[in-house]
Each structure stands twice: as C-alpha cells, then as structure tokens.
Coordinates of C-alpha atoms in Angstrom, one line a residue:
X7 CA 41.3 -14.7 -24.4
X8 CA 38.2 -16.5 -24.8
X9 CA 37.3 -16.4 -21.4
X10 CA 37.8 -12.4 -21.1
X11 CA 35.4 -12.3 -24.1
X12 CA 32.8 -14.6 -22.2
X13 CA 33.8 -12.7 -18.9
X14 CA 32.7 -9.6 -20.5
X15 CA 29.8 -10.5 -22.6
X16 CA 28.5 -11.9 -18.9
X17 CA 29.5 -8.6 -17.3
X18 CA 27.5 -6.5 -20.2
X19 CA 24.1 -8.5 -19.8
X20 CA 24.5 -8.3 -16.3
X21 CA 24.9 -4.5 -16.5
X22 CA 21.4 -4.7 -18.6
X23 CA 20.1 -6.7 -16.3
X24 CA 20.5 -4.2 -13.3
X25 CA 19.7 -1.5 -15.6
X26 CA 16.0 -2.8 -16.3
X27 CA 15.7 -3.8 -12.8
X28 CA 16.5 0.0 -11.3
X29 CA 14.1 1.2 -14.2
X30 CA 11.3 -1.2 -13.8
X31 CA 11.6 -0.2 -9.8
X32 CA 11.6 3.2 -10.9
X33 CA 8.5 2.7 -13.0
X34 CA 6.6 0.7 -10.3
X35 CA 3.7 2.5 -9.3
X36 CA 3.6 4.5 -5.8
X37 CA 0.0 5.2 -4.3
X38 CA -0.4 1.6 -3.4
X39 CA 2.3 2.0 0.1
X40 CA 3.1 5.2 1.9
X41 CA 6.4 4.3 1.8
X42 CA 6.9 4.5 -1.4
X43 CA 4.5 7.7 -1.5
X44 CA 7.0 9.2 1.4
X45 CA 10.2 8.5 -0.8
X46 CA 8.7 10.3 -3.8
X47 CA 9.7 13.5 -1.7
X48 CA 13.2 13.2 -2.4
X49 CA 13.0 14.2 -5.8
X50 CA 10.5 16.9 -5.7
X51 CA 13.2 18.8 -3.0
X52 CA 15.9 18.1 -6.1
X53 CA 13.2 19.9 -8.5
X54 CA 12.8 22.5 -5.5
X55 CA 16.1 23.2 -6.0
X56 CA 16.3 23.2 -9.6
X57 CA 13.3 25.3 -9.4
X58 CA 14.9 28.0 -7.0
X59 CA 18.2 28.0 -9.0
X60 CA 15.7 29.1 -12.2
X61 CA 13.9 31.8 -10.3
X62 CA 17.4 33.5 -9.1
X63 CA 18.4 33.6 -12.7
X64 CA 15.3 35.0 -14.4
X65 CA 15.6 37.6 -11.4
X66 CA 19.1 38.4 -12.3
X67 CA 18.1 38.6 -16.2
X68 CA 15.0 40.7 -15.4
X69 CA 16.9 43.0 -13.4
X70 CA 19.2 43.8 -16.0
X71 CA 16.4 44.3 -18.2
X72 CA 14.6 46.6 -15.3
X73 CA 17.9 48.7 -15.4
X74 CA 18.2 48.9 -19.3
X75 CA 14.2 49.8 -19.6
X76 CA 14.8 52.7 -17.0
X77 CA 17.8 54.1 -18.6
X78 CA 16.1 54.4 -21.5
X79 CA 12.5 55.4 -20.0
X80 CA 14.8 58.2 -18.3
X81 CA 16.4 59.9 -21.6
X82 CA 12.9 59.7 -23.3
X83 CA 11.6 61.9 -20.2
X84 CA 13.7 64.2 -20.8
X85 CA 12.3 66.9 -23.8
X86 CA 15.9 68.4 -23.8
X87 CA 18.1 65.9 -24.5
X88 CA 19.9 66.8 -27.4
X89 CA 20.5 64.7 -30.3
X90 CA 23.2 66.9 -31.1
X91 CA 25.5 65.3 -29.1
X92 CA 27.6 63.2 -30.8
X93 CA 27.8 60.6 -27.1
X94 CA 23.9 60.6 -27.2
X95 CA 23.7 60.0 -30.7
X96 CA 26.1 57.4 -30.5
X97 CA 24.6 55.6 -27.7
X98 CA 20.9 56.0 -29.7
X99 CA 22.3 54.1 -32.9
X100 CA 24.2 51.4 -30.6
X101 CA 21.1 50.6 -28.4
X102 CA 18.7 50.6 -31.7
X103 CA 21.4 48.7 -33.9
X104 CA 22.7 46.2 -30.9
X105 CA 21.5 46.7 -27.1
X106 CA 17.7 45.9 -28.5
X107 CA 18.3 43.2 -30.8
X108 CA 20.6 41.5 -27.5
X109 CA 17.2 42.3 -25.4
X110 CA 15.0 40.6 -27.9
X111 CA 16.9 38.2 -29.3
X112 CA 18.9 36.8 -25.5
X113 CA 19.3 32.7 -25.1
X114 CA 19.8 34.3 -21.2
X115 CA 15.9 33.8 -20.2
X116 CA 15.6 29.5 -23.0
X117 CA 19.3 29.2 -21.3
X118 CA 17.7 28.6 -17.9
X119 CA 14.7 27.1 -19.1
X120 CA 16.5 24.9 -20.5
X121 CA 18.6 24.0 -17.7
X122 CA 15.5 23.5 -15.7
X123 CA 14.3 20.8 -18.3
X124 CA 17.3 18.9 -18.1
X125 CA 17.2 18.8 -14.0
X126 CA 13.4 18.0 -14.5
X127 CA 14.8 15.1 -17.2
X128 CA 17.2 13.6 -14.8
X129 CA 14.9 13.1 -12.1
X130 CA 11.4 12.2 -14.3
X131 CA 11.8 8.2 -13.7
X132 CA 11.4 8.8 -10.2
X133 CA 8.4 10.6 -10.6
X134 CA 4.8 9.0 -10.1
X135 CA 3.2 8.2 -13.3
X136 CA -0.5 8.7 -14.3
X137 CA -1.4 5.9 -12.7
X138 CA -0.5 7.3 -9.4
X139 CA -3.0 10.1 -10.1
X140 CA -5.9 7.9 -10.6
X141 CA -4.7 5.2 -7.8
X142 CA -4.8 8.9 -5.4
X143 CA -7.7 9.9 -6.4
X144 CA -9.8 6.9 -6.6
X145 CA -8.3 6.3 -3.1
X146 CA -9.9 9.6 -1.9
X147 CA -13.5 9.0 -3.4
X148 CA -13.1 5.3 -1.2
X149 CA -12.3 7.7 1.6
X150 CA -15.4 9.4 0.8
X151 CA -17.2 6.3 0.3
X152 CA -16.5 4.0 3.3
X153 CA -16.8 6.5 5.9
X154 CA -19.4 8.6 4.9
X155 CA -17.3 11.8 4.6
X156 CA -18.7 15.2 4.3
X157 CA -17.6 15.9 0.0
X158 CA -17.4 19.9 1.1
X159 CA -15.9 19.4 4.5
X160 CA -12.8 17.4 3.0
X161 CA -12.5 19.5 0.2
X162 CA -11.5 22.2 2.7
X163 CA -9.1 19.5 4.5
X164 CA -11.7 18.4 7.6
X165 CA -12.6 14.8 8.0
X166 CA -16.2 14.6 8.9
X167 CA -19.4 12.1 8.5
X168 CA -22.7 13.7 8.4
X169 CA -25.4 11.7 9.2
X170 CA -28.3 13.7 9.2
X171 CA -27.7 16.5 11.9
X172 CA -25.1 14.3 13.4
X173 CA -21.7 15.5 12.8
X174 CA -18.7 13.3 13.9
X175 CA -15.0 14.5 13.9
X176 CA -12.9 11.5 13.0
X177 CA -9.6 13.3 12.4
X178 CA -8.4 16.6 13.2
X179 CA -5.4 17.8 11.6
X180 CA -3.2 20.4 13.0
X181 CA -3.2 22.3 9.4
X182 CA -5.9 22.5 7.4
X183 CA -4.9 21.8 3.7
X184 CA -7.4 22.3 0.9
X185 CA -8.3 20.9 -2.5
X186 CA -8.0 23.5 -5.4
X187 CA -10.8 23.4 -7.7
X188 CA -9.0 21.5 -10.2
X189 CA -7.7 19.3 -7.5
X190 CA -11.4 17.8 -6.2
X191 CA -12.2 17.8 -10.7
X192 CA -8.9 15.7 -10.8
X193 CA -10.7 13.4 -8.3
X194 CA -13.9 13.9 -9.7
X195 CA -13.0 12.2 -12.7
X196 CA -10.7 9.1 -11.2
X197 CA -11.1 5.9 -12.7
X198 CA -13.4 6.1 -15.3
X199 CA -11.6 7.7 -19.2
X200 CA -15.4 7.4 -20.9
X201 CA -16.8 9.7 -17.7
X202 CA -14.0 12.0 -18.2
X203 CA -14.1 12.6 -21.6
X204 CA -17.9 13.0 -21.2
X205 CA -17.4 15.6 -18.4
X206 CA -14.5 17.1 -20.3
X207 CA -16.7 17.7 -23.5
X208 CA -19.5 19.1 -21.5
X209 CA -17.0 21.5 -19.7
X210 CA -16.1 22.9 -23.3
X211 CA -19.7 23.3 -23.8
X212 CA -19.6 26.1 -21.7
X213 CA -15.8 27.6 -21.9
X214 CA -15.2 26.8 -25.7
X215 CA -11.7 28.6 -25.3
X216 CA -10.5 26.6 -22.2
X217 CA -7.1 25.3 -23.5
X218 CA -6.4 22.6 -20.9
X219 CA -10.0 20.9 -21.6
X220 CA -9.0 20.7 -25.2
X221 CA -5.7 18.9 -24.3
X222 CA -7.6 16.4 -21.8
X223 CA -10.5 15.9 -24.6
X224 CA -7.3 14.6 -27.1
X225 CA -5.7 12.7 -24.2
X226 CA -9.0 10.7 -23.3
X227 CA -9.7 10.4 -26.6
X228 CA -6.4 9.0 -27.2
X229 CA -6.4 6.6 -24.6
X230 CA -9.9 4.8 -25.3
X231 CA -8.3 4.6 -28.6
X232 CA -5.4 2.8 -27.5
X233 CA -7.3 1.0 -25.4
X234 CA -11.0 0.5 -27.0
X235 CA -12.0 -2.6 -24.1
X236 CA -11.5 0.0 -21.4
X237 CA -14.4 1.6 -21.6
X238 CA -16.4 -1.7 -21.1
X239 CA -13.9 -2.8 -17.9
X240 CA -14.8 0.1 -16.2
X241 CA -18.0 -0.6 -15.5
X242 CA -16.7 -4.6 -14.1
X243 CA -15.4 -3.8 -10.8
X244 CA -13.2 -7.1 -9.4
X245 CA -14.4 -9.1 -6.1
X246 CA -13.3 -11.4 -4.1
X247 CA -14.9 -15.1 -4.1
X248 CA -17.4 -13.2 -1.5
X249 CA -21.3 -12.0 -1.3
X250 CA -19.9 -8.3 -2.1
X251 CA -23.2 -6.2 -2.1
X252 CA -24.7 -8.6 0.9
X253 CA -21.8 -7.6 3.3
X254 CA -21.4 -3.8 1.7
X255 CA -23.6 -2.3 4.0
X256 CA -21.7 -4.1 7.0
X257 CA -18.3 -4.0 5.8
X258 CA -18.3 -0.2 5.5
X259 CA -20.3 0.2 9.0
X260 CA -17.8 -2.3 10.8
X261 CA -15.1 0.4 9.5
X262 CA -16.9 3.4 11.0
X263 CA -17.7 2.2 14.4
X264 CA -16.6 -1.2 16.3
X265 CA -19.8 -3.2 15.3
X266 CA -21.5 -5.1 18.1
X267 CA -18.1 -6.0 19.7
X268 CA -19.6 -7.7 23.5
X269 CA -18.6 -6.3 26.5
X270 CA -16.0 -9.0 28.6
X271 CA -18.3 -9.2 32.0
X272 CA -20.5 -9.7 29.9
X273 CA -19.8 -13.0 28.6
X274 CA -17.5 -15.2 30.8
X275 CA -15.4 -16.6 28.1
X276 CA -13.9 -13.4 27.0
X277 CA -11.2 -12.1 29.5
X278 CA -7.6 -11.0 29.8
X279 CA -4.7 -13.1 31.4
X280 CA -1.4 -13.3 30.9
X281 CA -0.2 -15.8 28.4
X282 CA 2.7 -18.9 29.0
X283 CA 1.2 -21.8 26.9
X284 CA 3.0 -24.1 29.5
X285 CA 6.2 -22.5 27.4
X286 CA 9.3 -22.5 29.4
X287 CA 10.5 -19.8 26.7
X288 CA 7.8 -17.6 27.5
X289 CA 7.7 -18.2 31.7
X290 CA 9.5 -15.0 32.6
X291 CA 7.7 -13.3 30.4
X292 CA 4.4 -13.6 29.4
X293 CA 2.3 -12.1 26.9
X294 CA -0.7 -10.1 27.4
X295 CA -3.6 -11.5 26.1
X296 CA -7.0 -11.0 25.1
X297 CA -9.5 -12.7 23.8
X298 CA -11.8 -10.6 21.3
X299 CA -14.4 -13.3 20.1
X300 CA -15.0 -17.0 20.8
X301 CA -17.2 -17.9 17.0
X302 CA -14.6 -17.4 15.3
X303 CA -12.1 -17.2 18.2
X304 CA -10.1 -14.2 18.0
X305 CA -7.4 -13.1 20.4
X306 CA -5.1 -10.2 20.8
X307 CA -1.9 -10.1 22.4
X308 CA -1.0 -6.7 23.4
X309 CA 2.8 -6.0 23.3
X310 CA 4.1 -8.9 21.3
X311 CA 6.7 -7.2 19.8
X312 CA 9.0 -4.0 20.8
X313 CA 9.8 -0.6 19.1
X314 CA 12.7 -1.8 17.7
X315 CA 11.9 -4.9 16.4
X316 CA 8.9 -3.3 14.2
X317 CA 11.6 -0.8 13.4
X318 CA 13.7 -3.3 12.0
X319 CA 11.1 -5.3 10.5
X320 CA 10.0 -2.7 8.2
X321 CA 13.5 -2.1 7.8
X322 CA 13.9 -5.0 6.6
X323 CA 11.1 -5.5 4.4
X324 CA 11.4 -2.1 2.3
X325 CA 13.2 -3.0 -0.1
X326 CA 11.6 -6.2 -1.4
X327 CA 8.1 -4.3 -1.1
X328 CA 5.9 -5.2 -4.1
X329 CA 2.1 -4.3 -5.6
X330 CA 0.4 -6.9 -3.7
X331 CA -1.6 -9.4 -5.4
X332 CA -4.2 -12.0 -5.0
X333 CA -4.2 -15.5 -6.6
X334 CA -7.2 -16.1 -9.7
X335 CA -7.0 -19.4 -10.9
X336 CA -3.3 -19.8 -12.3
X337 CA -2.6 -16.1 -12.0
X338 CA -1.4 -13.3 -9.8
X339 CA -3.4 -10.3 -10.2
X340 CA -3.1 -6.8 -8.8
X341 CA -6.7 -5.6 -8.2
X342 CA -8.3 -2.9 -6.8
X343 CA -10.2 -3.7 -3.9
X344 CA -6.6 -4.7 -2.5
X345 CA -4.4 -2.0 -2.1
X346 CA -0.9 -2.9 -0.7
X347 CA 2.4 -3.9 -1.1
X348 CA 3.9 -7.0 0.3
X349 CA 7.5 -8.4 1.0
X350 CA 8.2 -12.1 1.8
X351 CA 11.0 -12.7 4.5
X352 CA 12.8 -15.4 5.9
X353 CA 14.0 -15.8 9.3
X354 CA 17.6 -16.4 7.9
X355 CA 17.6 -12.6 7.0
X356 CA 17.7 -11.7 10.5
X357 CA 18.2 -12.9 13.7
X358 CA 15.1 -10.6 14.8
X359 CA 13.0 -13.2 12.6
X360 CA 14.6 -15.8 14.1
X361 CA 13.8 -14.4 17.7
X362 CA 10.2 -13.8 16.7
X363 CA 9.6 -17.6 15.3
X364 CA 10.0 -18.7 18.3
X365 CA 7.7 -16.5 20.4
X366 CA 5.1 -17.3 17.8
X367 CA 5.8 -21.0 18.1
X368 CA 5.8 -20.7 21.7
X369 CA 2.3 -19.1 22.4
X370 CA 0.4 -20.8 19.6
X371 CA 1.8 -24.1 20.1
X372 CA 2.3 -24.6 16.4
X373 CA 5.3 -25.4 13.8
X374 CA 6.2 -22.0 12.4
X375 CA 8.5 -23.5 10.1
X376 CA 8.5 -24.0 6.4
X377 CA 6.6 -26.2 4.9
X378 CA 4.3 -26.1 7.7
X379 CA 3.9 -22.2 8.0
X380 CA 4.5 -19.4 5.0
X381 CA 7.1 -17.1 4.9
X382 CA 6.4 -14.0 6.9
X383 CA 5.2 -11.5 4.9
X384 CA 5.2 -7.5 5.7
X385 CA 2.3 -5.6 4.0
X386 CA 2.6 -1.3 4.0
X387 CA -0.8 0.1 2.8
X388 CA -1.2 3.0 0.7
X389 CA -3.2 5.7 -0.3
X390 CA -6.1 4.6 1.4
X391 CA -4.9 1.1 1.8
X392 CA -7.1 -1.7 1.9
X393 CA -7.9 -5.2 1.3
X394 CA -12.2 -6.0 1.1
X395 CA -13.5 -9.0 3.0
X396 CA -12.0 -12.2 1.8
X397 CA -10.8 -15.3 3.6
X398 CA -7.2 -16.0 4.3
X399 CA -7.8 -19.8 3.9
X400 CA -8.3 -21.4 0.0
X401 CA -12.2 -21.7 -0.8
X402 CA -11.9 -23.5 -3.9
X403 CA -10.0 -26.1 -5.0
X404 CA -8.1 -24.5 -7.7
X405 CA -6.2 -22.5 -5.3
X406 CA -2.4 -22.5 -5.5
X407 CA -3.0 -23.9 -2.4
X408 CA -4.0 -27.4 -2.8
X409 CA -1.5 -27.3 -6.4
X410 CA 1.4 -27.3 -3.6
X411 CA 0.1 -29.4 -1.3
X412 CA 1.1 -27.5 1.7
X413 CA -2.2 -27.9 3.1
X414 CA -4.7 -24.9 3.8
X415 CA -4.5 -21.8 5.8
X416 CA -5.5 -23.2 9.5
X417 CA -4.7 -20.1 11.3
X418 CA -3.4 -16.8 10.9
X419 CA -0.9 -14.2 13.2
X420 CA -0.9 -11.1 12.1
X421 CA 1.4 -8.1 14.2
X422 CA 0.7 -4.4 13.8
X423 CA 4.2 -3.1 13.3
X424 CA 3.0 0.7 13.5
X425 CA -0.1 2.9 14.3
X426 CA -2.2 5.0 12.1
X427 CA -4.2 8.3 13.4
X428 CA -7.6 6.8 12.0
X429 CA -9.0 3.6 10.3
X430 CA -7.5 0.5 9.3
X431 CA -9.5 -1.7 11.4
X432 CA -9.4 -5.3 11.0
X433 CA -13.6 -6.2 10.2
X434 CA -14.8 -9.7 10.5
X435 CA -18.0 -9.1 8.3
X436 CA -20.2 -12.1 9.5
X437 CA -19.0 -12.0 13.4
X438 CA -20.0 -8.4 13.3
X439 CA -16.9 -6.6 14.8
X440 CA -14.1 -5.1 14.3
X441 CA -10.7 -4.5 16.1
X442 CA -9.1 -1.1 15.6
X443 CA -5.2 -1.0 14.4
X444 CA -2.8 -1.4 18.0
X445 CA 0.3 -1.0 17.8
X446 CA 2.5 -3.8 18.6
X447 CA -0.4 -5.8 19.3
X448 CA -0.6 -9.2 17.4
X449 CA -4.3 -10.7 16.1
X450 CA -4.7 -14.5 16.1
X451 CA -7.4 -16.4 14.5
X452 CA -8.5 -20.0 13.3
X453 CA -9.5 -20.2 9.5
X454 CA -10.5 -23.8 9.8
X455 CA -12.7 -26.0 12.0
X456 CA -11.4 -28.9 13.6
X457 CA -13.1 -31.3 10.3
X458 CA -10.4 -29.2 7.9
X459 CA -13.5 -27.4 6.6
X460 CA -13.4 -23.5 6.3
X461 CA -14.8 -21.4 9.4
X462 CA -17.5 -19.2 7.3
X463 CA -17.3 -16.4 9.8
X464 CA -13.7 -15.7 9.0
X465 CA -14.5 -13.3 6.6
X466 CA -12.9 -10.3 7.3
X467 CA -11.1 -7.3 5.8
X468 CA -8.4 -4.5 6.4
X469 CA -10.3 -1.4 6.3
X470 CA -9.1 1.7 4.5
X471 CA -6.6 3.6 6.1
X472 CA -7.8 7.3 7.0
X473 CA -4.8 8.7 8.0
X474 CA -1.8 7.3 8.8
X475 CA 1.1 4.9 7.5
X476 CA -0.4 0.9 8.1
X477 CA 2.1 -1.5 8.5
X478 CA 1.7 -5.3 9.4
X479 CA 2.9 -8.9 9.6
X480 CA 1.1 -11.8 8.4
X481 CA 1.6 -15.6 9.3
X482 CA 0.0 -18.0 7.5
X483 CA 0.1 -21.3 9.5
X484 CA -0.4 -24.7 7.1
X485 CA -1.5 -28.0 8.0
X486 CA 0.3 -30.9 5.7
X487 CA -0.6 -34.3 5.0
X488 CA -4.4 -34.3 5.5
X489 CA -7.1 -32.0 4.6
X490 CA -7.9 -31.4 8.4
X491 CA -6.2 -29.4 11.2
X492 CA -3.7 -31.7 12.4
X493 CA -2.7 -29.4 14.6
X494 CA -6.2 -29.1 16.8
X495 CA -6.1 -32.3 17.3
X496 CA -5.5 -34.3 20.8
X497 CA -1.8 -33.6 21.9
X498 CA -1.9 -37.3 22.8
X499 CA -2.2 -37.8 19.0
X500 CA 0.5 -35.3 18.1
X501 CA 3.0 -36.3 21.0
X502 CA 3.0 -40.1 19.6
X503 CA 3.5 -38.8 15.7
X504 CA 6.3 -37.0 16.8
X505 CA 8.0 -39.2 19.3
X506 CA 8.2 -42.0 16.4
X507 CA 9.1 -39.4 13.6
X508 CA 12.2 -38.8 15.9
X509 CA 13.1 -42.2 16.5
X510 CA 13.0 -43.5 12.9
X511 CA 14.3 -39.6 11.7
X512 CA 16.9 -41.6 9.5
X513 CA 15.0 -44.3 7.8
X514 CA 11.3 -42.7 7.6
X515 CA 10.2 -41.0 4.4
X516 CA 7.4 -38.2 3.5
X517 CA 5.1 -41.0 2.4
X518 CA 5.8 -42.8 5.3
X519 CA 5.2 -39.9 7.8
X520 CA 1.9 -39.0 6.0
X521 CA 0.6 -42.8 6.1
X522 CA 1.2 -42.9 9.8
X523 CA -0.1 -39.8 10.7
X524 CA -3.6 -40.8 9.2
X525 CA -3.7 -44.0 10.9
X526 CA -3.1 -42.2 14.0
X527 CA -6.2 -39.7 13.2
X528 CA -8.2 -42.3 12.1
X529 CA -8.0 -44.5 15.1
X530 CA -8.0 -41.1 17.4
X531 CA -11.2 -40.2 15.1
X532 CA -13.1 -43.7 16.2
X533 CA -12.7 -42.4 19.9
X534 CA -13.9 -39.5 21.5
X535 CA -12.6 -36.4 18.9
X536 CA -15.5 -35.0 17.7
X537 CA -15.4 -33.2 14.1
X538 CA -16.0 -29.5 13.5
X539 CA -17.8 -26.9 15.9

C-alpha cells in the first residue's frame, strides 16, 4: 500500500514535471530560429479556422437580422397598411413587445465571440510573446543596418543598398509584401521602451484622441516601472571580448561584398585537389577541396555531406534546439549580437553521426572523440541570425575552458547543412574575406598556432541572414594535456605517444599519459619543431 502511495506521489510530480517543461517550451521565445518561426504557423491556421467559423456565424445572424429589418422596412412603406387588422395588429404588438427586445437583447452575435475567445485561449501558449516582436523588429533595423538597405525600398518589400547613385539588387522576391504604416512604427520603436514612450507621447501631441497611443503610453509606462534599470541597459549594448567599433566598419562591408578574397592563380598556394589524407577510408572517395586562405588557413570542402544526411541532421537536432548562448565569466548568457539556437548531439543518437565522425576524423587527421573534440553542435539562425566577430578558441583564462581542462579550441569544422537566398557569410574580420553560405560544403580552420597561442586573425563572424533558413554544424576540436596543439605537432611525435599508450592501455593512467606526452614534446621541442608561425 505504501509503495502505491510512493508510486503515485512519483507519478504526480512527474506529471508536473512534464507539464512545466511543455509550458516553458511553449514560452521559449521564437525570432531567434526559423524553425521555430516556421512552426508558429500551425496555430495561426487553427485561429484561421476559428476565425472563419466566427465570420459564417455572424453572416448567418446578420442575415436573419437583414430579413427581419426588411420585413419591417416593407410594412412601414406601405401608407395603406391597416391597423385595423386584427393579424397586423397582432404582429405590431409581438415585434414591439418580443421580436425587438430578441434583436437587441440576442447572446447569438457575444455567443460566437465568445467561442472565438475560447479557440484563441487554447492556442495563446503557442503564440509568440512580446519579445518576439521586439527580437523581429530589432532583427529588421540590423537588416537595415548591415547591408545598407534602402528604409523606403524595404518598406515596400524590395531589398536594395543605395550607395550614392549606385543601386544594387540583393534579393528579389517573387511577391512583393509591404510594411503597413504601423508595421515600419512597430519597427521604428524596437528595443528601446524610454524611445518609445517618448515617440508615443509626441504622437499624442498631435492626435490627442488616438486611443491605441494612449494604451501604448500606459504599457511603456508600465513597463519602465516594473523595470526602472531598463532604461539605463538600453543604452549598454553587449560585445564580445573584441575591438567592436575598430572592426564595425569591416565586419559590415565583409557582409556586403567578399572582401579582398585573392584570386587562386594568383597565389600558388591556394588551389583545388581532391582530398585523401593518405585515408584508406576516404581512397574511393575523396573530398573536394579548397583552400580559401593560407594566414589563417582556411579550407572548404565542397560536398562533404549529402541531402539526406543534412536532412536528418536537422532532423535530429530540432527538438533539443535552444536560445544560444555565450559563456561570461561563470555564466551562460543569451545576448544580442548572437542570434541562434543550438542543439548538442552525440554520435550515439545516430548512426549518421557516427558515419560523419569518421569522415571528419579521416580528412583532418584528428581525434573527433570526446574528450578530445566537443559534442557536435547544430545551430538554426533566426530572424536575421547572427553571431558578431568573436573567436571560437578561449581568450582569457577564465573561460569554462581551461575550468575543464579539456584544452582549448585548436581547430574548428563547421558544415552548411542548408542554403539561404542571401547573406550569412562566414567573415574573418582581420584576414579581410569572407566565404558565402554553400551548401553542403564544410569550412575548416586553425584557432591556434603551433606554440598553443591563439591565431589573432581568427576573428570572424556569421553574418546576418537576409533571406533564407541558415542551418550549420560546428566541431570544436580540443587539444588535452598541454597548453599547445599536440596535434600539429611531428607525426613522429604522435605515432610514438600512441604506440606506447596502446601497449601499456591496461596499466597506464591519465597522469601517466600526460607526463609522457610532455617529455616527448619537450625532447621533440630541443630538435628541429619550431614554435608558432
């Protein structure tokens, strides 16, 4: 009996549990991945509905009031009707004693209201919150911002940038859709409640009987009062550790062209080939690669996955998408100038992962296994998706990090799972290019130099997407046991550490391993290796 009792206390606070868990997905904001944008379509076709149902009965209930008005209207019209008739007279009391007061006084027309309300009730947790407002809006005016957009031209749906008598096209939709007047004020106002209220007051200034302005004035008001530091955090806009206004200028104009990417005849060390790595796994078939930039090397390898394995990657990471976040000190912030959401995967939740380990593992040469590599993580960008210029490896050493000891960021792999109709580029600030979104394709990059220290010109950034639904893999490859990339090093070096890790497997220990591997650096170091480049 006891146990039933325990059984079922368990069962109820599980039943909570899921309960919050469905609601706090519910309330988890949508602007920041198009996916979740995309699903909120669902219930605005249920409100459709509900929406459709309420117009068919008002039309029924106003038709039945059409036909009683024009019954009426037509014994008015005629001068002869004659009271003396007992029917008419009859009919005269009964419409003025009962049919009018039904006409007045009908629950027919808050009925279907009502039933409205309720269908709008049921599906209101699905529903963006305000939050999504400002996150779409302010992710119009960085629209606006970053690539120079013509304020008039993409108020009427084109996508233009002026620059002086210069017009470029960099989207053209097949339907023009344009921004109401209260749609670009909407925008107008994004992000900053002080600004708002201020333009709100004004506005009354000059229509004193606007109702709606009198409603927002309360609501800002409101919510400055609920929240009196917000007026001062506006103005503080969230960085990364990076020169911001020095690389602005750069940053945006990397997004609007390609920057001063080199031309491969050009310079001898850039070129195409077809990739093995000396990889029997990849000898049948090789991967197309390359290479973008040799300070910081950057390559591309077109291809590297199929349509259905970025199909079932995304798949897979859907439901685990979260607000993406960037470390500050001991915390996980969501921020502005990074707007994403992120799912972690393991290659246990699908062979696919499994399959695409070793590919990665196979061209790079490296250990894409945990500890020595982060879980794969699938990013889907939103409304205007971005992420600023930052560096993928730790700068300081408070990072999270150096608190696990995993080692730093020495490389990263990141696959373009889908394609977007404009923007999204991938900008390193300091190297002064960029590489457009291909899909498919994977990007590879060094964070470090060979001394462990991290490779300045790194800095890069995911530009904000124009058009289109961004979706791409990261791989974050960690070196362990020293502060320097083990993995650069001689293969001499690496081919002795791991013959005798395999032949003392059984008896060796972590410390062991790590005390080795050192002396084998340092007496590799005293030779020819030279540090950094």
């Amino acid at each position: 009996m006891l146990c039933a009792a325990r059984l079922g206390a368990l069962l109820a606070v599980l039943a909570l549990w899921v309960g919050d868990q469905a609601r706090a997905a519910a309330r988890e904001d949508k602007f920041s991945a198009l996916t979740s944008v995309a699903r909120a379509l669902a219930p605005e076709r249920r409100l459709l509905a509900l929406l459709r149902s309420y117009l068919l009965g008002e039309e029924a209930r106003l038709r039945d009031l059409t036909r009683f008005y024009d019954k009426v209207l037509s014994l008015h019209e005629d001068s002869a009707t004659p009271v003396a008739n007992p029917l008419l007279a009859f009919t005269l009391i009964k419409r003025l004693q009962s049919d009018w007061r039904n006409v007045v006084h009908s629950l027919e027309a808050s009925e279907n209201i009502q039933a409205l309300k309720d269908g709008y009730e049921k599906v209101e947790q699905e529903l963006p919150a305000f939050e999504d407002l400002e996150g779409a809006a302010r992710a119009l005016m960085r629209l606006q911002d970053v690539y120079m957009l013509n304020v008039k031209g993409l108020a009427q749906g084109v996508f233009q940038r002026v620059t002086g008598s210069a017009v470029t096209d960099l989207y053209s939709p097949r339907q023009l859709f344009s921004l109401t007047a209260d749609d670009c004020f909407q925008v107008g106002k994004a992000g900053n409640v002080s600004c708002a209220l201020s333009l709100s007051r004004e506005f009354l200034l000059y229509s004193p009987e606007n109702k709606r302005m009198v409603r927002n004035v309360l609501k800002y008001e409101r919510l400055l009062a609920e929240n009196p530091h917000q007026a001062v955090a506006e103005t503080v806009i969230q960085r990364p550790n990076v020169p911001h206004l020095q690389t602005r200028d750069t940053y945006e104009g990397l997004c609007q062209t390609l920057g001063s990417q080199p031309i491969h005849y050009q310079i001898p060390g850039l070129y195409c080939s077809y990739e093995t790595n000396s990889s029997p796994y990849l000898l049948l078939q090789p991967v197309r690669k390359e290479v973008i930039h040799l300070e910081p090397y950057v390559a591309l390898y077109h291809d590297f996955v199929s349509d259905p394995e970025a199909q079932k990657i995304r798949k897979l990471a859907e439901p685990w998408l979260q607000r993406s976040v960037v470390a500050s000190g001991e915390k996980q912030l969501q921020v502005e100038y990074r707007i994403s959401k992120s799912a972690w995967l393991k290659d246990t939740a699908d062979p696919v992962l499994v399959t695409l380990d070793h590919r990665i593992a196979a061209l790079t040469g490296l250990d894409v296994q945990h500890p020595y590599a982060e879980y794969l993580q699938v990013v889907n960008y939103g409304i205007g998706g971005h992420y600023e210029p930052h560096f993928d490896h730790a700068t300081s050493p408070s990072s999270p990090l150096y608190r696990m000891k995993s080692g730093n960021r020495v490389a990263t792999f990141m696959i373009y799972l889908s394609s977007v109709e404009a923007g999204g580029a991938t900008a390193f600030i300091y190297a002064n290019f960029s590489v457009p979104v291909v899909k498919n394709a994977a990007l590879f990059w060094w964070n470090l130099h060979r001394s462990g220290e991290g490779d300045g010109d790194t800095l890069h950034a995911g530009c904000p997407v124009l058009v289109g639904d961004k979706w791409g893999m990261l791989l974050h490859l960690l070196h362990a046991f020293i502060q320097g990339c083990w993995s650069l090093l001689d293969s001499r070096v690496l081919s002795s550490f791991v013959l005798i890790c395999r032949l003392c497997k059984d008896t060796m220990t972590a410390s062991a391993e790590q005390v080795l591997f050192k002396d084998l650096v340092s007496e590799y170091m005293n030779g020819p290796f030279s540090v950094g480049v």
